[in-house]
């Protein structure tokens, strides 16, 4: 849980005009400022109106009037205030030559207010741009204002996943807090301040330092959590607990720390011990703590592999979020597209799309692709630049269209997959075998492929979008996707690709990254892993749509990737072989089906769904009990090679090399358990026996559903039973890869 360093109260109500003002103007400014501090906005406006009549050219009076009216409205006219500040900024640049030095120092309050508004409207790139410009002129500012600028930038860096820059700024903040409170600058001083007021300001400044120290410890924990630097985080957690005690923010941060260490039970216990009922509501803090509480529980149970329970908690979080949005007067079901009527500090409270993203990922793990598709389609309207989200949508389409998945997920061959129908009775009973695979089926029903429905055509579009969003040259450093949002990230995860050097400290990862909102940006290795997964799914979808040339293109690109996991290499060879067989390039297909091509079937270089991968040496890896290999997927190199041999036998059969095909089939059958033999291999065995004239053996293979039935040849033929008619003079289709093969380990 994060506490924003820039709430509405941080907006500076400057009451100082130009240095040459009269005593009367000073008095009016003082009265206006005192009335504003006391909450008498009408009285403050009267003084400002009188001041404006005396000095019509001072833009600061106009700015103060706009801010006072904004507070008078309960901070609900954010758009109006934003427009007023933009107008004032434009007037200043037209009236004065655009100087980057003294002019920016003089107009710092105006710039800061603009940055705060951009922050609350989730326009983080613009806010960072202004904040970094202010940071360049930090020295002339008074201490309180300098701290406000730094805290705003720290918050922005954490929201845009730039923890190294945030830590650099926190080091600057520490120097500011230990500075002597007497250090002053004329431009930051109030011209109406008396000695008594100065002493009261000192006391206020001392109290501010203590509050700032506590806030800085919390920011450091958030930064270390993003960096997965658990040793440094553990040290900082102690400081947080010492300064903040068992407050909700400190307990949420400690829970996130335990979540990253894999201590899920302790993380749940810490969350349950936080007294969220006493936390102020979203109207004051801009945060819905109850929503974050349920979301964090959902994330923890997702990591534990308890996906149904995790989905329950995410739905509870969505209900809380909708309830808060209804309280804020947002009638658009939490979309918060209109900024008028909602207090500015509450604009960040809506987490609907982040929660829908979490629900979609959870539903995909549960095996409810259509429900997951609906959630992710709503989320992609906001996070359309996230390549992984497009991959998830494609996976929803693939899972929804893979047909009868019950038998496939169990990994058991069934007679229903071989015998299509039984015709007649008694002597006239005939068995009709399945004549073709349902793999290369066109799923379109005359509608446009661009219509967002869970079809294979739409999956192809999603995968194309995902590929286009990845960089051509892998030069970007990034963080992996957290299929569910990070456990304690309460601020909006609107990502920004802003890369400025104004405040950057020395970073190990570099400044550039690939945005993947609402989760962490993509690291270089994760970009490469994601590209491999997208290419594998693209090849599968192209095969399903009958586009064999495109499938071959994707499969070959996949096999040429530098860092390719064993599982995806295995799939790449299978998909390339199937495409080549469909293109009647049998010899090329046989080269791909060489069992020696399979040396590893591991499910990936690193995990991207759980966001646990890191190159930090002090990170304890977290193993999720929820990640299980599908039972139909080869569990060993031996099983994978058997699959290659089954397909190799099919390829030899197409070249009428029946003896080679039979050897491949029998060798593969001896390598795996009988229950692991796919129905297509049984059909191939039947076809080979019929070609060899062994009708009885072909019948036994069908009846016993075994490739190598131990049957003694009959001494005399049974004339009552007619031979099984073969339905096609063409060789059987090559063995299709089980559709669940494409469900590569979600990253």
XYZ file of C-alpha atoms in Angstrom:
747
model
C 0.000 0.000 0.000
C 1.391 3.351 -0.996
C 0.831 6.756 0.429
C 0.910 9.427 -2.226
C 3.477 12.101 -1.663
C 1.414 14.677 -3.469
C -2.158 15.008 -2.303
C -4.317 18.037 -2.909
C -3.034 19.728 0.226
C 0.407 19.956 -1.305
C -0.759 22.469 -3.872
C 1.053 25.644 -2.905
C -1.211 28.618 -2.363
C 1.333 31.310 -3.049
C 0.450 34.759 -1.696
C 3.522 36.592 -2.859
C 3.477 39.025 -5.708
C 6.412 40.682 -7.390
C 9.123 42.180 -5.111
C 7.973 45.749 -5.687
C 4.536 45.458 -4.084
C 3.164 48.030 -1.670
C 2.380 47.555 2.017
C -1.340 47.554 1.219
C -0.881 44.695 -1.253
C 1.213 42.797 1.293
C -1.559 43.110 3.847
C -4.203 41.920 1.373
C -2.028 38.969 0.416
C -1.512 38.084 4.059
C -5.238 38.306 4.825
C -6.073 36.186 1.786
C -3.562 33.509 2.781
C -4.721 33.410 6.419
C -8.352 33.128 5.344
C -7.424 30.282 2.969
C -5.574 28.403 5.720
C -8.582 28.838 8.015
C -10.887 27.382 5.351
C -12.739 30.651 4.716
C -12.564 30.429 0.953
C -15.189 33.126 0.289
C -13.306 35.636 2.431
C -10.028 34.671 0.777
C -11.575 35.266 -2.648
C -12.724 38.746 -1.598
C -9.198 39.714 -0.566
C -7.804 38.276 -3.795
C -10.356 40.226 -5.867
C -9.267 43.444 -4.140
C -5.627 42.537 -4.688
C -6.251 41.843 -8.359
C -7.797 45.293 -8.843
C -4.586 46.869 -7.535
C -2.268 44.610 -9.544
C -3.995 43.207 -12.613
C -0.786 42.058 -14.282
C 0.297 39.633 -11.529
C -0.584 36.144 -12.740
C -0.036 34.716 -9.231
C -3.195 36.403 -7.989
C -5.163 34.747 -10.781
C -3.573 31.401 -9.936
C -4.410 31.782 -6.242
C -8.019 32.653 -7.114
C -8.271 29.526 -9.250
C -6.841 27.350 -6.455
C -9.150 28.918 -3.848
C -12.190 28.291 -6.060
C -10.960 24.731 -6.571
C -10.859 24.135 -2.806
C -14.206 25.878 -2.409
C -15.731 23.299 -4.779
C -14.379 20.473 -2.626
C -11.535 19.825 -5.097
C -14.003 18.526 -7.674
C -13.254 20.914 -10.556
C -9.936 19.386 -11.556
C -10.364 19.883 -15.294
C -11.233 23.577 -14.828
C -8.180 24.180 -12.656
C -5.958 22.335 -15.122
C -7.194 24.490 -17.988
C -6.689 27.693 -15.984
C -3.103 26.765 -15.156
C -2.386 25.912 -18.803
C -3.756 29.310 -19.853
C -1.592 31.092 -17.270
C 1.473 29.146 -18.401
C 0.855 30.108 -22.017
C 0.415 33.759 -21.034
C 3.708 33.719 -19.147
C 5.578 32.296 -22.121
C 4.092 34.825 -24.503
C 4.708 37.771 -22.176
C 8.262 36.776 -21.243
C 10.986 35.265 -23.369
C 11.056 31.519 -22.709
C 14.010 31.428 -20.337
C 14.836 28.072 -18.738
C 16.633 29.576 -15.764
C 15.278 32.305 -13.501
C 11.898 32.264 -15.208
C 11.327 28.625 -14.204
C 12.356 29.329 -10.609
C 9.963 32.255 -10.431
C 7.123 30.195 -11.894
C 7.918 27.057 -9.902
C 4.624 27.070 -7.970
C 2.640 27.194 -11.200
C 4.680 24.330 -12.649
C 4.373 22.269 -9.478
C 0.591 22.642 -9.397
C 0.440 21.480 -13.004
C 2.545 18.427 -12.122
C 0.244 17.544 -9.212
C -2.828 17.699 -11.449
C -1.171 15.523 -14.093
C -0.261 13.054 -11.329
C -3.849 12.690 -10.133
C -5.129 12.375 -13.697
C -2.661 9.493 -14.273
C -0.713 11.464 -16.861
C 2.576 10.346 -15.402
C 4.868 11.173 -18.304
C 3.790 14.828 -18.305
C 4.065 15.033 -14.531
C 7.568 13.524 -14.541
C 8.658 15.952 -17.253
C 7.586 18.953 -15.156
C 8.916 17.486 -11.894
C 12.359 16.800 -13.334
C 12.515 20.369 -14.675
C 11.740 21.664 -11.183
C 14.365 19.343 -9.711
C 17.053 21.061 -11.774
C 16.421 24.281 -9.782
C 15.964 22.645 -6.378
C 18.546 24.756 -4.523
C 16.704 28.139 -4.564
C 13.490 26.592 -3.198
C 12.543 26.668 0.467
C 12.856 23.339 2.282
C 9.180 22.462 2.410
C 8.644 23.099 -1.288
C 11.846 21.242 -2.233
C 10.639 18.234 -0.245
C 7.239 18.370 -1.938
C 8.885 18.312 -5.371
C 11.107 15.369 -4.406
C 8.265 13.362 -2.859
C 6.148 13.922 -5.975
C 8.954 12.635 -8.194
C 9.601 9.633 -5.915
C 5.944 8.668 -6.142
C 5.982 9.041 -9.913
C 9.131 6.962 -10.298
C 7.639 4.155 -8.210
C 4.376 4.245 -10.156
C 6.317 3.985 -13.406
C 8.605 1.233 -12.049
C 11.853 3.193 -11.896
C 13.015 2.231 -8.381
C 16.678 3.168 -8.928
C 15.729 6.767 -9.693
C 13.396 6.792 -6.690
C 16.199 5.653 -4.361
C 18.514 8.327 -5.750
C 15.914 10.998 -4.971
C 15.323 9.573 -1.506
C 19.038 10.020 -0.818
C 18.660 13.675 -1.852
C 15.651 13.981 0.439
C 17.653 12.633 3.372
C 20.220 15.379 2.844
C 17.446 17.969 2.762
C 15.972 16.768 6.050
C 19.266 16.926 7.932
C 19.915 20.439 6.665
C 19.707 23.248 9.171
C 16.154 24.579 9.247
C 17.527 28.098 9.236
C 18.727 27.855 5.649
C 16.454 30.206 3.742
C 16.153 31.787 0.369
C 14.536 35.098 -0.426
C 12.422 33.742 -3.232
C 10.867 31.129 -1.062
C 10.147 33.372 1.909
C 6.844 35.015 2.630
C 7.334 38.770 2.622
C 4.787 39.234 5.365
C 6.381 36.804 7.840
C 7.291 38.170 11.274
C 9.825 36.744 13.713
C 7.071 34.964 15.627
C 5.783 33.445 12.456
C 9.305 32.345 11.575
C 9.633 30.490 14.880
C 6.267 28.792 14.340
C 7.369 27.840 10.851
C 10.499 26.264 12.358
C 8.384 24.139 14.681
C 6.211 23.160 11.770
C 9.308 22.312 9.748
C 10.653 20.084 12.529
C 7.392 18.167 12.659
C 7.475 17.891 8.889
C 10.959 16.345 9.054
C 9.752 13.580 11.395
C 6.805 12.810 9.133
C 9.088 12.879 6.102
C 11.476 10.338 7.638
C 8.651 7.872 8.221
C 7.391 8.366 4.678
C 10.889 7.924 3.239
C 11.301 4.541 4.927
C 8.042 3.369 3.328
C 9.140 4.602 -0.090
C 12.449 2.768 0.276
C 10.647 -0.487 1.037
C 8.486 -0.053 -2.062
C 11.575 0.616 -4.176
C 13.443 -2.421 -2.841
C 10.368 -4.594 -3.397
C 10.244 -3.504 -7.037
C 13.952 -4.284 -7.368
C 13.444 -7.653 -5.616
C 16.325 -6.713 -3.314
C 15.085 -8.590 -0.265
C 18.132 -8.159 1.974
C 17.986 -4.378 1.731
C 14.205 -4.537 2.039
C 14.432 -6.579 5.239
C 16.631 -3.919 6.860
C 14.304 -1.129 5.794
C 11.181 -2.970 6.979
C 12.505 -2.739 10.547
C 12.763 1.039 10.237
C 9.212 1.212 8.916
C 7.862 -0.824 11.809
C 9.797 1.372 14.291
C 8.530 4.661 12.871
C 4.999 3.673 11.811
C 4.221 0.790 14.162
C 1.466 -1.625 13.171
C -0.263 0.832 10.865
C -2.024 -0.428 7.764
C 0.664 0.874 5.332
C 3.519 -0.753 7.259
C 1.700 -4.087 7.607
C 0.786 -4.095 3.909
C 4.431 -3.501 3.005
C 5.652 -6.231 5.341
C 3.052 -8.602 3.901
C 4.335 -7.860 0.400
C 7.863 -8.573 1.593
C 6.839 -11.982 2.955
C 4.908 -12.666 -0.260
C 8.076 -12.181 -2.302
C 9.999 -14.498 0.048
C 7.394 -17.209 -0.479
C 6.062 -17.071 3.090
C 2.457 -16.965 1.941
C 0.841 -17.951 5.219
C 2.726 -15.233 7.058
C 1.760 -12.725 4.356
C -1.928 -13.596 4.848
C -1.545 -13.340 8.624
C -0.010 -9.864 8.364
C -2.797 -8.690 6.079
C -5.448 -9.988 8.437
C -3.787 -8.221 11.379
C -4.017 -4.800 9.692
C -6.859 -2.703 11.027
C -8.188 -1.424 7.729
C -11.413 -0.183 9.324
C -9.572 2.724 10.944
C -7.940 3.859 7.706
C -9.409 7.069 6.204
C -11.598 6.597 3.166
C -10.722 7.287 -0.468
C -12.113 10.832 -0.231
C -9.202 11.758 2.051
C -6.370 9.499 0.903
C -7.393 8.545 -2.620
C -7.026 4.880 -1.705
C -9.549 2.128 -1.114
C -7.774 0.013 1.493
C -10.453 -2.684 1.564
C -10.096 -3.082 -2.206
C -6.314 -3.451 -1.830
C -6.791 -5.921 1.027
C -8.924 -8.312 -1.071
C -6.698 -7.859 -4.110
C -3.574 -8.728 -2.134
C -5.223 -11.843 -0.723
C -6.102 -12.837 -4.281
C -2.475 -12.366 -5.381
C -1.173 -14.485 -2.504
C -3.604 -17.336 -3.179
C -2.770 -17.149 -6.883
C 0.883 -17.728 -5.980
C -0.175 -20.637 -3.763
C -1.963 -22.248 -6.707
C -5.403 -21.816 -5.108
C -6.921 -20.196 -8.154
C -10.593 -20.547 -7.273
C -10.009 -18.955 -3.895
C -7.896 -16.261 -5.520
C -10.718 -15.513 -7.962
C -13.134 -15.194 -5.041
C -10.928 -12.536 -3.442
C -10.478 -10.651 -6.714
C -14.257 -10.531 -7.131
C -14.557 -9.163 -3.599
C -12.019 -6.474 -4.529
C -14.062 -5.602 -7.629
C -17.191 -5.253 -5.515
C -15.389 -2.926 -3.113
C -14.030 -0.911 -6.023
C -17.469 -0.514 -7.602
C -18.892 0.476 -4.232
C -16.253 3.204 -3.829
C -16.864 4.469 -7.364
C -20.580 4.663 -6.626
C -19.831 6.667 -3.472
C -17.692 9.053 -5.481
C -20.610 9.710 -7.786
C -19.113 7.986 -10.783
C -22.109 6.636 -12.647
C -20.061 4.987 -15.387
C -19.388 1.825 -13.371
C -15.991 2.890 -12.206
C -14.556 4.085 -15.489
C -13.793 7.556 -14.105
C -13.695 9.156 -17.519
C -15.160 12.388 -16.241
C -13.051 14.344 -13.777
C -15.746 16.826 -12.773
C -17.662 16.035 -9.603
C -15.027 13.718 -8.153
C -12.469 15.037 -5.640
C -9.042 15.194 -7.229
C -7.366 13.027 -4.591
C -9.945 10.288 -5.277
C -9.250 10.080 -9.015
C -6.604 7.416 -8.371
C -8.932 5.290 -6.240
C -10.473 3.425 -9.170
C -8.637 0.134 -9.781
C -11.274 -1.543 -11.933
C -9.101 -2.406 -14.923
C -6.198 -3.705 -12.846
C -8.624 -5.985 -11.015
C -10.215 -7.173 -14.272
C -6.738 -8.052 -15.516
C -6.145 -10.101 -12.356
C -9.510 -11.838 -12.689
C -8.812 -12.695 -16.321
C -5.456 -14.300 -15.555
C -6.993 -16.238 -12.683
C -9.891 -17.478 -14.840
C -7.446 -18.588 -17.518
C -5.622 -20.736 -14.953
C -8.888 -22.218 -13.724
C -9.847 -23.297 -17.248
C -12.644 -20.817 -17.954
C -11.323 -19.174 -21.138
C -14.545 -17.462 -22.215
C -14.989 -15.702 -18.862
C -11.285 -14.800 -18.889
C -11.681 -13.412 -22.418
C -14.454 -11.062 -21.295
C -12.361 -9.701 -18.417
C -9.219 -9.254 -20.472
C -11.082 -7.638 -23.372
C -12.283 -4.956 -20.989
C -8.786 -4.494 -19.572
C -7.147 -4.260 -23.004
C -9.171 -1.128 -23.745
C -6.958 0.667 -21.221
C -3.744 -1.378 -21.393
C -3.632 -1.805 -25.160
C 0.164 -1.363 -25.271
C 0.843 -4.461 -23.148
C 2.104 -7.246 -25.456
C 1.600 -9.923 -22.807
C -2.053 -8.998 -22.405
C -2.593 -9.620 -26.137
C -0.925 -13.014 -25.725
C -3.274 -13.832 -22.845
C -6.267 -12.950 -25.053
C -4.938 -15.277 -27.751
C -4.534 -18.055 -25.172
C -8.171 -17.566 -24.181
C -9.203 -18.031 -27.827
C -6.981 -21.097 -28.244
C -8.278 -22.754 -25.088
C -11.896 -22.006 -25.992
C -11.513 -23.529 -29.478
C -9.438 -26.607 -28.841
C -12.540 -28.795 -28.842
C -13.382 -31.536 -26.367
C -10.646 -30.927 -23.869
C -11.763 -33.338 -21.158
C -10.057 -36.344 -22.685
C -7.032 -34.291 -23.718
C -6.433 -32.863 -20.281
C -6.617 -36.322 -18.783
C -4.097 -37.515 -21.348
C -5.977 -40.776 -21.929
C -6.677 -42.194 -25.395
C -10.289 -43.111 -25.890
C -12.064 -45.350 -28.338
C -14.337 -42.394 -29.006
C -11.363 -40.686 -30.616
C -10.856 -43.623 -32.987
C -14.296 -45.093 -33.631
C -16.594 -42.529 -35.182
C -19.687 -44.692 -35.302
C -20.970 -48.289 -35.210
C -23.424 -49.200 -37.982
C -25.726 -52.222 -37.947
C -26.031 -55.173 -35.588
C -24.977 -58.766 -35.425
C -23.432 -60.122 -38.626
C -23.884 -56.760 -40.348
C -22.194 -54.725 -37.674
C -19.575 -52.320 -39.057
C -17.181 -49.950 -37.346
C -16.655 -46.533 -38.943
C -13.308 -44.984 -38.106
C -12.600 -41.267 -37.834
C -11.359 -40.339 -41.287
C -9.742 -36.983 -40.572
C -8.586 -34.763 -37.791
C -10.636 -31.761 -36.783
C -7.476 -29.733 -36.455
C -7.407 -27.649 -39.650
C -10.881 -26.277 -39.191
C -11.870 -22.759 -40.119
C -13.670 -21.306 -37.122
C -15.153 -18.292 -38.869
C -18.869 -18.220 -39.512
C -18.909 -15.428 -42.044
C -18.152 -12.606 -39.635
C -15.146 -10.316 -39.604
C -12.074 -11.634 -37.818
C -11.646 -8.236 -36.155
C -14.817 -8.667 -34.110
C -13.659 -9.395 -30.541
C -14.988 -12.917 -30.041
C -13.018 -15.894 -28.785
C -12.247 -17.267 -32.257
C -8.998 -18.473 -33.757
C -9.109 -15.647 -36.301
C -9.204 -13.103 -33.495
C -6.397 -15.013 -31.759
C -4.260 -14.449 -34.870
C -4.932 -10.697 -34.657
C -4.067 -10.634 -30.947
C -0.781 -12.434 -31.568
C 0.071 -10.079 -34.410
C -0.543 -7.117 -32.092
C 1.669 -8.695 -29.437
C 4.528 -9.184 -31.902
C 4.231 -5.615 -33.203
C 4.452 -4.235 -29.655
C 7.763 -5.984 -29.018
C 10.941 -4.144 -30.072
C 12.687 -5.234 -33.243
C 16.071 -5.261 -31.556
C 16.133 -6.549 -27.996
C 17.898 -3.579 -26.430
C 15.421 -2.841 -23.712
C 15.789 -3.820 -20.092
C 12.642 -4.586 -18.244
C 10.737 -6.442 -15.559
C 8.489 -9.470 -16.002
C 4.740 -9.527 -15.902
C 2.982 -10.248 -12.723
C -0.003 -12.040 -14.000
C -1.534 -10.547 -10.959
C -0.666 -7.119 -9.775
C 2.143 -6.763 -7.260
C 0.856 -7.415 -3.796
C 1.297 -3.940 -2.387
C 1.181 -1.662 -5.368
C -1.755 0.504 -4.453
C -0.969 3.382 -6.752
C -2.094 3.206 -10.325
C 0.188 1.093 -12.424
C -0.129 3.280 -15.481
C 3.241 2.693 -17.103
C 5.340 5.344 -18.713
C 8.245 5.019 -21.069
C 9.573 8.377 -19.958
C 13.336 8.128 -19.796
C 14.979 11.286 -18.643
C 18.393 11.722 -17.157
C 17.672 14.738 -14.998
C 17.382 12.828 -11.732
C 18.758 9.457 -12.679
C 21.150 7.803 -10.321
C 23.491 5.046 -11.354
C 21.265 2.206 -12.485
C 22.252 -1.367 -13.157
C 19.386 -2.074 -15.513
C 19.527 1.015 -17.728
C 16.815 3.570 -18.239
C 14.838 2.063 -21.119
C 12.166 -0.559 -20.648
C 9.088 -1.908 -22.401
C 5.841 -0.831 -20.677
C 3.532 -3.689 -19.729
C 0.893 -1.980 -17.592
C -0.723 -2.848 -15.277
C 2.270 -4.965 -14.309
C 5.980 -4.261 -14.176
C 7.859 -3.310 -17.345
C 9.515 -6.037 -19.344
C 13.178 -6.847 -18.843
C 15.333 -7.784 -21.803
C 15.230 -11.511 -21.026
C 11.472 -11.399 -20.516
C 11.023 -9.721 -23.906
C 12.895 -12.607 -25.513
C 10.895 -15.223 -23.604
C 7.653 -13.497 -24.505
C 8.609 -13.389 -28.173
C 9.188 -17.160 -28.132
C 5.788 -17.821 -26.542
C 4.016 -15.556 -29.039
C 5.724 -17.246 -32.003
C 4.780 -20.724 -30.696
C 1.131 -19.734 -30.290
C 1.179 -18.001 -33.694
C 2.379 -21.197 -35.383
C -0.333 -23.211 -33.651
C -3.092 -20.757 -34.602
C -1.891 -20.608 -38.221
C -2.054 -24.415 -38.398
C -5.551 -24.376 -36.958
C -6.623 -21.861 -39.619
C -5.002 -23.875 -42.418
C -2.399 -21.203 -43.175
C 0.514 -23.594 -43.488
C 3.017 -21.157 -44.997
C 2.505 -18.695 -42.154
C 2.702 -21.523 -39.618
C 6.020 -22.645 -41.118
C 7.303 -19.071 -41.038
C 6.435 -18.669 -37.338
C 7.868 -22.083 -36.427
C 11.167 -21.377 -38.196
C 11.431 -17.962 -36.524
C 10.804 -19.671 -33.202
C 13.572 -22.209 -33.802
C 16.015 -19.404 -34.684
C 15.558 -17.588 -31.357
C 18.778 -17.431 -29.365
C 17.382 -18.315 -25.936
C 14.743 -20.943 -26.568
C 13.397 -23.207 -23.841
C 13.347 -26.938 -24.409
C 9.555 -27.126 -24.469
C 9.172 -24.441 -27.135
C 11.956 -25.962 -29.238
C 10.056 -29.246 -29.140
C 6.852 -27.498 -30.226
C 8.686 -25.563 -32.935
C 9.902 -28.773 -34.591
C 6.440 -30.351 -34.370
C 4.651 -27.336 -35.822
C 7.218 -26.923 -38.601
C 6.894 -30.611 -39.495
C 3.110 -30.466 -39.603
C 3.179 -27.392 -41.843
C 5.721 -29.018 -44.162
C 3.650 -32.203 -44.413
C 0.604 -30.151 -45.368
C 2.763 -28.448 -48.022
C 3.831 -31.895 -49.316
C 7.456 -31.378 -48.313
C 7.805 -34.730 -46.584
C 11.609 -34.925 -46.629
C 11.962 -31.554 -44.892
C 9.356 -32.618 -42.338
C 11.266 -35.822 -41.574
C 14.363 -33.748 -40.743
C 12.338 -31.835 -38.117
C 10.885 -35.067 -36.697
C 14.272 -36.557 -35.845
C 13.972 -37.675 -32.170
C 17.518 -36.429 -31.569
C 16.184 -32.872 -31.927
C 14.616 -33.262 -28.483
C 17.142 -32.912 -25.680
C 15.107 -30.988 -23.120
C 11.434 -30.432 -22.306
C 11.763 -27.858 -19.550
C 8.928 -25.358 -19.469
C 10.884 -22.147 -19.874
C 13.989 -20.134 -19.145
C 12.191 -18.038 -16.533
C 8.658 -17.464 -15.317
C 6.880 -14.327 -16.469
C 3.428 -14.909 -15.062
C 4.460 -14.878 -11.439
C 6.986 -12.079 -11.904
C 9.525 -13.913 -9.806
C 12.494 -13.833 -12.190
C 15.313 -11.539 -11.203
C 18.993 -11.164 -11.662
C 19.434 -9.871 -8.134
C 21.587 -12.271 -6.205
C 19.757 -11.846 -2.924
C 16.325 -12.777 -4.236
C 14.946 -16.011 -2.889
C 13.117 -17.713 -5.752
C 9.478 -18.469 -5.212
C 8.055 -21.686 -6.540
C 4.355 -21.616 -7.180
C 2.527 -24.799 -6.364
C -0.136 -23.750 -8.840
C 2.085 -24.191 -11.885
C 1.671 -27.726 -13.042
C 2.550 -29.239 -16.376
C -0.549 -30.422 -18.283
C -0.770 -34.183 -18.057
C -0.917 -34.519 -21.847
C 2.370 -32.675 -22.196
C 5.522 -34.834 -22.418
C 6.850 -35.109 -18.897
C 10.256 -36.379 -19.967
C 12.627 -36.376 -22.911
C 11.718 -40.036 -23.540
C 8.013 -39.206 -23.794
C 8.717 -36.246 -26.103
C 10.865 -38.401 -28.370
C 8.064 -40.949 -28.515
C 5.743 -38.200 -29.756
C 8.293 -37.325 -32.436
C 8.490 -40.985 -33.455
C 4.702 -41.258 -33.748
C 4.720 -38.287 -36.105
C 7.778 -39.600 -37.944
C 5.908 -42.836 -38.575
C 3.044 -40.854 -40.060
C 5.478 -39.022 -42.352
C 7.027 -42.315 -43.562
C 3.546 -43.640 -44.151
C 2.833 -40.735 -46.491
C 5.863 -41.820 -48.551
C 4.566 -45.436 -48.554
C 7.557 -46.557 -46.480
C 5.357 -48.775 -44.328
C 8.091 -50.857 -42.760
C 9.908 -47.752 -41.500
C 6.608 -46.386 -40.223
C 5.896 -49.621 -38.345
C 9.331 -49.563 -36.706
C 8.849 -45.969 -35.593
C 5.426 -46.799 -34.216
C 6.557 -49.831 -32.259
C 9.674 -48.068 -30.967
C 7.568 -45.155 -29.737
C 5.015 -47.472 -28.134
C 7.757 -49.222 -26.183
C 9.021 -45.891 -24.818
C 5.806 -44.718 -23.162
C 3.007 -46.025 -21.010
C 0.120 -47.582 -22.898
C -2.246 -44.886 -21.659
C -0.018 -42.155 -23.114
C -0.382 -43.384 -26.707
C -2.520 -40.861 -28.627
C -5.618 -42.041 -30.554
C -4.036 -40.917 -33.838
C -1.191 -43.373 -33.282
C -3.744 -46.165 -32.809
C -5.326 -45.213 -36.130
C -1.945 -45.236 -37.822
C -1.288 -48.718 -36.463
C -4.658 -49.889 -37.816
C -3.845 -48.450 -41.234
C -0.431 -50.124 -41.350
C -1.910 -53.529 -40.437
C -4.571 -53.160 -43.106
C -1.888 -52.288 -45.652
C -0.058 -55.425 -44.578
C -3.219 -57.529 -44.909
C -3.503 -58.262 -41.163
C -7.214 -57.553 -40.811
C -7.571 -59.531 -37.606
C -4.703 -57.682 -35.943
C -6.166 -54.346 -37.051
C -9.476 -55.336 -35.407
C -7.707 -56.294 -32.196
C -5.875 -52.947 -32.104
C -9.225 -51.147 -32.295
C -11.005 -53.343 -29.757
C -8.232 -53.303 -27.184
C -7.166 -49.766 -27.969
C -3.540 -50.881 -27.911
C -0.812 -50.631 -30.504
C 0.848 -53.925 -29.535
C -1.908 -56.327 -28.509
C -0.663 -59.747 -27.524
C -2.940 -61.750 -29.816
C -2.352 -65.232 -31.125
C -3.209 -65.507 -34.826
C -6.454 -67.394 -35.404
C -6.050 -70.925 -36.789
C -8.941 -70.416 -39.175
C -10.752 -67.259 -40.179
C -14.064 -66.513 -38.540
C -16.392 -66.344 -41.518
C -19.217 -64.844 -39.451
C -17.324 -61.596 -39.030
C -16.736 -59.444 -42.051
C -13.451 -57.606 -42.371
C -13.441 -54.060 -41.177
C -13.909 -51.698 -44.130
C -11.300 -48.976 -44.386
C -12.943 -45.668 -45.095
C -10.301 -44.063 -47.255
C -7.716 -45.117 -49.763
C -5.550 -42.204 -48.685
C -3.036 -42.538 -45.859
C -4.126 -41.165 -42.533
C -3.398 -37.559 -41.636
C -0.162 -36.915 -39.787
C -0.570 -37.057 -36.073
C -1.735 -33.691 -34.884
C -0.092 -32.191 -31.874
C -2.587 -32.278 -29.014
C -4.084 -28.829 -28.771
C -3.116 -28.565 -25.139
C 0.512 -28.543 -26.268
C 0.064 -24.910 -27.110
C -0.722 -24.173 -23.522
C 2.917 -23.557 -22.888
C 3.775 -22.515 -19.366
C 2.114 -19.169 -18.961
C 4.644 -16.550 -18.154
